[in-house]
PDB file of C-alpha atoms in Angstrom:
ATOM      1  CA  MET A   1     134.335  97.706 187.014  1.00 47.00           C
ATOM      2  CA  ILE A   2     131.212  99.944 188.842  1.00 49.00           C
ATOM      3  CA  HIS A   3     127.393  99.862 188.792  1.00 48.00           C
ATOM      4  CA  ALA A   4     125.392 102.264 189.198  1.00 52.00           C
ATOM      5  CA  LYS A   5     121.932 101.888 189.979  1.00 54.00           C
ATOM      6  CA  VAL A   6     119.027 104.103 189.629  1.00 55.00           C
ATOM      7  CA  ALA A   7     116.799 105.542 192.188  1.00 57.00           C
ATOM      8  CA  ARG A   8     113.487 105.733 191.719  1.00 62.00           C
ATOM      9  CA  ARG A   9     111.338 108.407 194.142  1.00 67.00           C
ATOM     10  CA  LEU A  10     107.940 108.368 193.821  1.00 71.00           C
ATOM     11  CA  PRO A  11     106.244 110.934 192.311  1.00 82.00           C
ATOM     12  CA  LEU A  12     105.742 114.573 193.931  1.00 86.00           C
ATOM     13  CA  SER A  13     102.463 115.207 196.738  1.00 91.00           C
ATOM     14  CA  LYS A  14      99.927 118.100 195.505  1.00 93.00           C
ATOM     15  CA  LEU A  15     101.427 119.480 198.145  1.00 95.00           C
ATOM     16  CA  HIS A  16     105.126 119.798 197.578  1.00 93.00           C
ATOM     17  CA  ILE A  17     103.867 120.618 193.739  1.00 93.00           C
ATOM     18  CA  SER A  18     102.245 123.683 195.319  1.00 95.00           C
ATOM     19  CA  LYS A  19     105.123 124.588 197.797  1.00 95.00           C
ATOM     20  CA  ARG A  20     107.444 123.977 194.403  1.00 92.00           C
ATOM     21  CA  LEU A  21     105.579 126.517 192.650  1.00 93.00           C
ATOM     22  CA  LYS A  22     104.902 129.010 195.445  1.00 95.00           C
ATOM     23  CA  TRP A  23     109.307 129.268 196.120  1.00 91.00           C
ATOM     24  CA  VAL A  24     109.685 129.442 192.036  1.00 88.00           C
ATOM     25  CA  CYS A  25     106.698 132.091 192.466  1.00 91.00           C
ATOM     26  CA  ASN A  26     108.213 134.168 195.982  1.00 90.00           C
ATOM     27  CA  HIS A  27     112.224 134.312 193.905  1.00 87.00           C
ATOM     28  CA  ILE A  28     111.404 135.262 190.466  1.00 86.00           C
ATOM     29  CA  PRO A  29     111.702 138.423 191.156  1.00 86.00           C
ATOM     30  CA  TYR A  30     114.959 138.688 193.252  1.00 84.00           C
ATOM     31  CA  GLY A  31     116.440 139.432 190.432  1.00 84.00           C
ATOM     32  CA  ASP A  32     120.430 139.913 190.457  1.00 87.00           C
ATOM     33  CA  LYS A  33     120.656 138.578 193.960  1.00 87.00           C
ATOM     34  CA  TRP A  34     120.197 135.881 192.432  1.00 85.00           C
ATOM     35  CA  MET A  35     124.662 136.269 190.673  1.00 86.00           C
ATOM     36  CA  ALA A  36     125.544 135.739 194.205  1.00 86.00           C
ATOM     37  CA  VAL A  37     124.095 132.001 194.740  1.00 87.00           C
ATOM     38  CA  LEU A  38     125.730 129.035 194.744  1.00 85.00           C
ATOM     39  CA  PHE A  39     124.295 125.699 193.737  1.00 88.00           C
ATOM     40  CA  ARG A  40     126.462 122.618 195.390  1.00 86.00           C
ATOM     41  CA  ASP A  41     125.928 119.235 196.180  1.00 87.00           C
ATOM     42  CA  ASP A  42     128.740 115.890 196.755  1.00 85.00           C
ATOM     43  CA  LYS A  43     128.134 112.311 196.354  1.00 85.00           C
ATOM     44  CA  LYS A  44     129.111 109.392 197.746  1.00 81.00           C
ATOM     45  CA  TRP A  45     130.446 106.156 195.973  1.00 77.00           C
ATOM     46  CA  ASN A  46     130.781 103.348 197.344  1.00 75.00           C
ATOM     47  CA  LEU A  47     133.310 100.618 195.324  1.00 70.00           C
ATOM     48  CA  ASP A  48     132.116  97.046 196.529  1.00 66.00           C
ATOM     49  CA  GLU A  49     128.981  96.598 196.473  1.00 63.00           C
ATOM     50  CA  PRO A  50     125.862 100.169 197.734  1.00 60.00           C
ATOM     51  CA  ASP A  51     125.104 101.831 201.615  1.00 59.00           C
ATOM     52  CA  GLY A  52     122.175 100.813 202.857  1.00 57.00           C
ATOM     53  CA  ASN A  53     119.975  98.481 203.105  1.00 50.00           C
ATOM     54  CA  ILE A  54     120.509  95.349 200.318  1.00 54.00           C
ATOM     55  CA  LYS A  55     117.003  93.374 199.578  1.00 54.00           C
ATOM     56  CA  TYR A  56     117.355  90.349 198.305  1.00 56.00           C
ATOM     57  CA  TRP A  57     115.063  86.291 198.949  1.00 59.00           C
ATOM     58  CA  HIS A  58     115.313  83.410 199.382  1.00 63.00           C
ATOM     59  CA  ASN A  59     113.181  80.518 199.993  1.00 67.00           C
ATOM     60  CA  LEU A  60     110.815  80.385 203.186  1.00 71.00           C
ATOM     61  CA  ARG A  61     110.845  76.556 203.575  1.00 74.00           C
ATOM     62  CA  LYS A  62     114.976  76.329 203.229  1.00 72.00           C
ATOM     63  CA  GLN A  63     117.556  77.657 205.450  1.00 70.00           C
ATOM     64  CA  PRO A  64     118.799  81.175 203.747  1.00 64.00           C
ATOM     65  CA  GLY A  65     122.281  81.056 202.806  1.00 61.00           C
ATOM     66  CA  SER A  66     125.236  83.270 204.408  1.00 54.00           C
ATOM     67  CA  PHE A  67     125.498  87.511 202.719  1.00 53.00           C
ATOM     68  CA  PHE A  68     128.508  88.518 202.777  1.00 52.00           C
ATOM     69  CA  SER A  69     128.751  91.101 204.524  1.00 52.00           C
ATOM     70  CA  ARG A  70     131.059  94.128 205.038  1.00 53.00           C
ATOM     71  CA  GLN A  71     134.353  93.914 207.247  1.00 55.00           C
ATOM     72  CA  SER A  72     136.070  96.970 206.789  1.00 56.00           C
ATOM     73  CA  GLY A  73     134.750  98.681 203.519  1.00 59.00           C
ATOM     74  CA  GLY A  74     136.012  98.260 200.052  1.00 65.00           C
ATOM     75  CA  GLY A  75     136.953 102.169 199.118  1.00 74.00           C
ATOM     76  CA  SER A  76     134.951 104.554 198.496  1.00 77.00           C
ATOM     77  CA  VAL A  77     135.123 107.521 196.154  1.00 82.00           C
ATOM     78  CA  MET A  78     133.900 111.044 196.747  1.00 85.00           C
ATOM     79  CA  VAL A  79     132.702 113.905 194.314  1.00 88.00           C
ATOM     80  CA  TRP A  80     131.838 117.684 195.085  1.00 87.00           C
ATOM     81  CA  ALA A  81     131.014 120.259 192.448  1.00 88.00           C
ATOM     82  CA  ALA A  82     128.821 123.190 191.706  1.00 88.00           C
ATOM     83  CA  PHE A  83     127.098 125.465 190.264  1.00 88.00           C
ATOM     84  CA  CYS A  84     126.047 129.349 189.764  1.00 87.00           C
ATOM     85  CA  PHE A  85     125.158 132.026 187.648  1.00 85.00           C
ATOM     86  CA  ASN A  86     128.715 132.382 185.624  1.00 84.00           C
ATOM     87  CA  GLY A  87     129.255 129.134 184.915  1.00 87.00           C
ATOM     88  CA  GLN A  88     130.230 125.269 187.013  1.00 87.00           C
ATOM     89  CA  VAL A  89     132.939 124.585 188.742  1.00 84.00           C
ATOM     90  CA  ASP A  90     135.356 121.643 188.361  1.00 83.00           C
ATOM     91  CA  LEU A  91     134.278 119.156 188.835  1.00 86.00           C
ATOM     92  CA  ALA A  92     136.654 118.028 192.027  1.00 87.00           C
ATOM     93  CA  ILE A  93     137.581 114.557 193.738  1.00 87.00           C
ATOM     94  CA  LEU A  94     137.456 113.949 197.321  1.00 84.00           C
ATOM     95  CA  GLY A  95     140.697 111.914 198.912  1.00 78.00           C
ATOM     96  CA  GLY A  96     140.301 109.749 202.445  1.00 75.00           C
ATOM     97  CA  ARG A  97     137.727 110.868 205.311  1.00 78.00           C
ATOM     98  CA  GLN A  98     136.386 114.506 204.420  1.00 80.00           C
ATOM     99  CA  ASN A  99     136.484 116.455 207.646  1.00 86.00           C
ATOM    100  CA  SER A 100     136.544 120.369 208.265  1.00 88.00           C
ATOM    101  CA  PRO A 101     139.018 121.446 207.288  1.00 89.00           C
ATOM    102  CA  LYS A 102     140.026 118.583 204.518  1.00 86.00           C
ATOM    103  CA  TYR A 103     136.196 120.377 203.056  1.00 83.00           C
ATOM    104  CA  THR A 104     137.141 124.574 203.811  1.00 87.00           C
ATOM    105  CA  GLU A 105     140.309 122.998 202.076  1.00 86.00           C
ATOM    106  CA  THR A 106     138.381 121.726 198.603  1.00 83.00           C
ATOM    107  CA  GLN A 107     135.949 125.335 198.713  1.00 83.00           C
ATOM    108  CA  GLU A 108     139.634 127.424 198.477  1.00 85.00           C
ATOM    109  CA  ASN A 109     141.146 125.457 196.075  1.00 84.00           C
ATOM    110  CA  HIS A 110     137.827 124.800 193.626  1.00 80.00           C
ATOM    111  CA  LEU A 111     135.042 127.317 194.259  1.00 76.00           C
ATOM    112  CA  MET A 112     137.208 130.415 195.424  1.00 73.00           C
ATOM    113  CA  PRO A 113     139.698 129.979 192.317  1.00 68.00           C
TER     114      PRO A 113
END
């Protein structure tokens, strides 16, 4: 069973908002050049528990109990996706550890067609 956790982000500051607006205004006249731009991202999910710091609480008047510690990992799934002016690229489910040759292979198999 896979559990999803919603990540909450802090609201943008006035400085960040003004910088984003400036960036957009500078790129509106980009015109046909947008046809050559690709937006892509990848994401890894651990199958046993989330990455990062795990927060917990305990009664300070008692000894803390023992907590699970990842020893050899519980496996993970990595996905890669992209979109551009002409539409989206098929979602790629990546297997094993990703290194430069494997990432190049992903680009060739999913992006280039």
